[in-house]
mmCIF file of C-alpha atoms in Angstrom:
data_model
loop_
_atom_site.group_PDB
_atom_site.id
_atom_site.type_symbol
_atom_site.label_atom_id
_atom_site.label_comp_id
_atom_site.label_asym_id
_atom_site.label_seq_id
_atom_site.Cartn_x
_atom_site.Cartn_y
_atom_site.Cartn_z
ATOM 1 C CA UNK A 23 46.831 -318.721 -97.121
ATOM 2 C CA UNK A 24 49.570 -315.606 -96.409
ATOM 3 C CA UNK A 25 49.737 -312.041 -97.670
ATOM 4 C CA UNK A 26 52.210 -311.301 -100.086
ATOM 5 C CA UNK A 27 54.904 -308.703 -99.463
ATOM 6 C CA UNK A 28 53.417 -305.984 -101.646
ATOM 7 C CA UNK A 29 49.675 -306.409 -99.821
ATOM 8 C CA UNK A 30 51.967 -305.644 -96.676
ATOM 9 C CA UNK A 31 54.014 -302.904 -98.060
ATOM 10 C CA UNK A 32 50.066 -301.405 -99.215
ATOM 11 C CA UNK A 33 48.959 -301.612 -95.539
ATOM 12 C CA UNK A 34 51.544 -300.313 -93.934
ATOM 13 C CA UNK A 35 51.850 -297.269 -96.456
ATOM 14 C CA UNK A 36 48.315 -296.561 -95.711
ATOM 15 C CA UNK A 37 48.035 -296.586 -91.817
ATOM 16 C CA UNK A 38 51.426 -294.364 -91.945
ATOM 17 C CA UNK A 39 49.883 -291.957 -94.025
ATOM 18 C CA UNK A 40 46.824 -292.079 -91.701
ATOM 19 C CA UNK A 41 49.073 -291.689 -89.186
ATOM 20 C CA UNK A 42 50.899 -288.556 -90.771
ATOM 21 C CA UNK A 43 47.705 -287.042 -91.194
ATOM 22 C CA UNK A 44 45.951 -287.392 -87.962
ATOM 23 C CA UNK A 45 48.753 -286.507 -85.934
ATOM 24 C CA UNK A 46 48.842 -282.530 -86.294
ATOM 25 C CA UNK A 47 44.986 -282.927 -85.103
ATOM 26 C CA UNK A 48 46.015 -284.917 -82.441
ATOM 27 C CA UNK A 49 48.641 -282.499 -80.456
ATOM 28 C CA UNK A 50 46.429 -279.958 -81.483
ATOM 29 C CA UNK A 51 43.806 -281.182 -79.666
ATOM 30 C CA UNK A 52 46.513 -282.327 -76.823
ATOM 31 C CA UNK A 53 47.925 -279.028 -76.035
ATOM 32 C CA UNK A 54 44.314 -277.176 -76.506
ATOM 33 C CA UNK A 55 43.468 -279.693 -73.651
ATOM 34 C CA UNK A 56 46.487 -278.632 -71.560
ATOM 35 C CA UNK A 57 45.478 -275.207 -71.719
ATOM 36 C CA UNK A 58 42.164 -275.552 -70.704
ATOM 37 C CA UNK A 59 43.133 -277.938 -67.721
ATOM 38 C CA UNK A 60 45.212 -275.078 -66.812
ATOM 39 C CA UNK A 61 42.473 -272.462 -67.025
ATOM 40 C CA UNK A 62 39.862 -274.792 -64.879
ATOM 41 C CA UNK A 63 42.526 -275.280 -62.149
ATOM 42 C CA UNK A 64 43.483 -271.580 -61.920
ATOM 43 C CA UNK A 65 39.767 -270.621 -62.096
ATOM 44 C CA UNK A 66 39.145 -273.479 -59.066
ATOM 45 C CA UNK A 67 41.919 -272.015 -57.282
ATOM 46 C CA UNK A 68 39.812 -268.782 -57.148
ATOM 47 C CA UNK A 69 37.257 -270.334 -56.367
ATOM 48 C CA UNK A 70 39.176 -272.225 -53.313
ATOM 49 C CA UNK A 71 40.684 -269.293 -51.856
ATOM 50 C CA UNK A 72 37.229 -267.177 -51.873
ATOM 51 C CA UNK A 73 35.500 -270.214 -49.890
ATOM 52 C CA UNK A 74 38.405 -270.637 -47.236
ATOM 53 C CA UNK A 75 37.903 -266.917 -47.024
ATOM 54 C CA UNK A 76 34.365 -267.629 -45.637
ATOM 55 C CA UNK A 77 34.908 -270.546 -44.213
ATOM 56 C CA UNK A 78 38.160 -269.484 -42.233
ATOM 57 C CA UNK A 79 36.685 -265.492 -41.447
ATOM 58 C CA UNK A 80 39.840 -263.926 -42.657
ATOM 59 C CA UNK A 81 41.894 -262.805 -45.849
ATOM 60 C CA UNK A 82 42.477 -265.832 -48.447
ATOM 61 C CA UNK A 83 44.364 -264.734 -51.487
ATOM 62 C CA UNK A 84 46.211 -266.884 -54.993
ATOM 63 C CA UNK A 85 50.032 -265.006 -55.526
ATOM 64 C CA UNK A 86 51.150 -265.849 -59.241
ATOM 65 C CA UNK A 87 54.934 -266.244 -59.117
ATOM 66 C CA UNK A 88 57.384 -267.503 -61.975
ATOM 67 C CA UNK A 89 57.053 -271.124 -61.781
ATOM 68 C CA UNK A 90 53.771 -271.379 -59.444
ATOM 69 C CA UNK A 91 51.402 -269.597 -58.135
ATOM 70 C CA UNK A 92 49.858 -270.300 -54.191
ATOM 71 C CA UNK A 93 47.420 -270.362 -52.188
ATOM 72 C CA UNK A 94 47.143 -269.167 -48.689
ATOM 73 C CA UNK A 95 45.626 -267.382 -46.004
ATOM 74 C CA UNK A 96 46.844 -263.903 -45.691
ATOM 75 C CA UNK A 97 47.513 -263.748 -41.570
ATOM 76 C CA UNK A 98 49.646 -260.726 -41.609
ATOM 77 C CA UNK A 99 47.340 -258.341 -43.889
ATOM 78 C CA UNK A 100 49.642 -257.422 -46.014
ATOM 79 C CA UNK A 101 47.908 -258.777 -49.247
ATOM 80 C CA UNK A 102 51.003 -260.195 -50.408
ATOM 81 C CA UNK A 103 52.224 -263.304 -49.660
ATOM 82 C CA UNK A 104 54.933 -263.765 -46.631
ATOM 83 C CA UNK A 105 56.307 -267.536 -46.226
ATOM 84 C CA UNK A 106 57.032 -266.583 -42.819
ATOM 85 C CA UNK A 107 53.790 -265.142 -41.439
ATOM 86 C CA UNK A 108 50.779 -266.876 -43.797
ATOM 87 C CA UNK A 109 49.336 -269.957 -44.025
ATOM 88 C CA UNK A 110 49.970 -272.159 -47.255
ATOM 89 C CA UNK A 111 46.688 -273.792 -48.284
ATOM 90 C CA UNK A 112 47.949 -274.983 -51.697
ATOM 91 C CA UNK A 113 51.214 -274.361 -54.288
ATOM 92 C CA UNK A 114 50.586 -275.294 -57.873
ATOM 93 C CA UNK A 115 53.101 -275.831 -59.897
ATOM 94 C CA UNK A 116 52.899 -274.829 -63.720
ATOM 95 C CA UNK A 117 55.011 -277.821 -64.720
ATOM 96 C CA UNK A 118 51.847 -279.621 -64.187
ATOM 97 C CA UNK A 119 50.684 -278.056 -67.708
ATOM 98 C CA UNK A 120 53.685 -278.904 -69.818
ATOM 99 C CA UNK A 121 53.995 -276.034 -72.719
ATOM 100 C CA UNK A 122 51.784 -273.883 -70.960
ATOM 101 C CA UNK A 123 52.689 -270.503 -69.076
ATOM 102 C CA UNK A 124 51.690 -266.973 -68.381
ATOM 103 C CA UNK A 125 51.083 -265.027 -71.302
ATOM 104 C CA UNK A 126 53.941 -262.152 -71.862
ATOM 105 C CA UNK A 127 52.001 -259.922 -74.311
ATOM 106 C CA UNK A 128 49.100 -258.997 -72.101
ATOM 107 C CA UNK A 129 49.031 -257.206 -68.607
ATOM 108 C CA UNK A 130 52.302 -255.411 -68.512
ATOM 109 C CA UNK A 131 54.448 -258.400 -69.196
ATOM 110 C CA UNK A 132 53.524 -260.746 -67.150
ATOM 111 C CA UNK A 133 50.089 -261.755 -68.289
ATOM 112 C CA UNK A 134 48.581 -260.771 -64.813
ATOM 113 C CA UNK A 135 45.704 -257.876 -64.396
ATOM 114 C CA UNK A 136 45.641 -257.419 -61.188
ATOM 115 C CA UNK A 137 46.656 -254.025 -59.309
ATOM 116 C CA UNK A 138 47.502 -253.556 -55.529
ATOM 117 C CA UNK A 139 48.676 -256.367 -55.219
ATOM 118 C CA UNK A 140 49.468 -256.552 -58.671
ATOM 119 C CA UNK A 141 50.747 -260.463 -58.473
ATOM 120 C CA UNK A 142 47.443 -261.751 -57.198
ATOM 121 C CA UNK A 143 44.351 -261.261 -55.345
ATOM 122 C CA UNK A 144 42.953 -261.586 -51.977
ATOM 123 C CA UNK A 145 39.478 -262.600 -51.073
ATOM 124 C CA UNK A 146 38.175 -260.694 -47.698
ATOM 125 C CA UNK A 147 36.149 -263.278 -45.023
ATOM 126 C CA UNK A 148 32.655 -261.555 -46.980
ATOM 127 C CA UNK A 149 34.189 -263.490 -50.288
ATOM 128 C CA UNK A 150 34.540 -260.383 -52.474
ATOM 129 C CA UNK A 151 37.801 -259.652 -53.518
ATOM 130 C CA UNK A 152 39.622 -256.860 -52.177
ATOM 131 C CA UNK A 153 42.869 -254.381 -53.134
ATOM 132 C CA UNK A 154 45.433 -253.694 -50.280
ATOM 133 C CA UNK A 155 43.642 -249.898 -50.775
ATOM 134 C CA UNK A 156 40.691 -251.233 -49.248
ATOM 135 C CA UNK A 157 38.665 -250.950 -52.497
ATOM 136 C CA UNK A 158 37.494 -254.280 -54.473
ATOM 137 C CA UNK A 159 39.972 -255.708 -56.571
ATOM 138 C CA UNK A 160 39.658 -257.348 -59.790
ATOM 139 C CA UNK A 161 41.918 -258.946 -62.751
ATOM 140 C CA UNK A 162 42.784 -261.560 -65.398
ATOM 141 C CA UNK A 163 45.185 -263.896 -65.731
ATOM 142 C CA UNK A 164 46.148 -264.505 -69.227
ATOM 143 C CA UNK A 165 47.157 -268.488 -69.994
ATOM 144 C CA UNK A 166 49.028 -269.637 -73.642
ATOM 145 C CA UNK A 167 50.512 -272.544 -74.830
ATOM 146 C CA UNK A 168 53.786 -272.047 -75.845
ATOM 147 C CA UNK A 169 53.520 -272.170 -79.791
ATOM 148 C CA UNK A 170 50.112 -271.394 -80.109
ATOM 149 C CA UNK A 171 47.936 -268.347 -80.796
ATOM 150 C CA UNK A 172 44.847 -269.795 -77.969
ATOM 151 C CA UNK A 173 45.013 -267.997 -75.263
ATOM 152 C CA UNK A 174 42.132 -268.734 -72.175
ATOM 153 C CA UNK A 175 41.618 -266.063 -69.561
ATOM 154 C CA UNK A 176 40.457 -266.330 -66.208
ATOM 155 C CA UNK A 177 39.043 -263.000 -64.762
ATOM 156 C CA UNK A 178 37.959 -261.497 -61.425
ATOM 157 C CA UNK A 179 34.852 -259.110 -61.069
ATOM 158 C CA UNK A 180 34.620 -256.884 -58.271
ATOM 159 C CA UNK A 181 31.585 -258.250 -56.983
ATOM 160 C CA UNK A 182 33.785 -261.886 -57.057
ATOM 161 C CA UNK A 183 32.326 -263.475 -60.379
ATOM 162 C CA UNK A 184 35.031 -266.155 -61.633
ATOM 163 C CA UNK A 185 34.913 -266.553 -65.395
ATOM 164 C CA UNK A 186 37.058 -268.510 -68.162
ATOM 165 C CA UNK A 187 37.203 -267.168 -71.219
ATOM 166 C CA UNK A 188 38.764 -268.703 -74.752
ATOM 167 C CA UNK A 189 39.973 -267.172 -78.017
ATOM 168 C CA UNK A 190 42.068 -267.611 -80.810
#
């Protein structure tokens, strides 16, 4: 007993068209998950450099840069960070989160909040964040996927509350 060419043609038509419909869900769902990966890490990050803060008794801070952003313990007290003078805890690369990146239309450009420094922030050794002014600091960064209208936020209080926040 065999199937007969058209009962083959019939099942292959139908899983392709399965196929053609399920699919648009499917990297949907795929790059929504990239984005969100994205917005856990960066909000862990946070969360990383305001424990070493603690933990270490000195200035932790995360510097956003083009392709990265790092972590590191801000020796020299200059709230920015200096490859020469402070500690690296941990780089993270946005490659890691293929199609997503910093979003352009929010915070001046760059898709950062944050003001004095305005790439980052720095966590003082009492965990609340703090401006190179001497005030608290606080900020968002702002996280799209490439072709999509998501966008997840992860913002800074100035009393140190770490939140991620979705829309679109």
């Amino acid at each position: 007993m065999g199937f007969t060419v058209m009962e083959l043609i019939t099942v292959i038509a139908t899983i392709a068209i399965l196929a053609a419909i399920a699919l648009p869900g499917f990297i949907g769902w795929r790059n929504n998950a990239q984005l969100g990966r994205a917005a856990r890490d960066v909000y862990s990050s946070f969360q990383k450099a305001k424990m070493e803060s603690v933990r270490r008794n000195g200035n932790c801070g995360v510097e956003f840069r083009a392709n990265d952003y790092v972590i590191y313990m801000d020796s020299d007290l200059s709230f920015d960070f200096n490859a020469l003078n402070d500690q690296v805890i941990q780089t993270v690369s946005w490659s890691q989160y293929p199609g997503v990146r910093l979003d352009p239309s929010q915070g001046g450009g760059d898709g950062l909040t944050f003001s004095n420094p305005d790439s980052g922030l720095v966590f003082a050794p009492d965990g609340l964040p703090r401006n190179n002014a001497g005030g608290l600091g606080s900020g968002t960064v702002f996280m799209k996927y490439q072709n999509g209208s998501r966008q997840n936020t992860v913002t800074i209080s100035t009393v140190g509350n770490i939140q991620i926040n979705q829309s679109g």
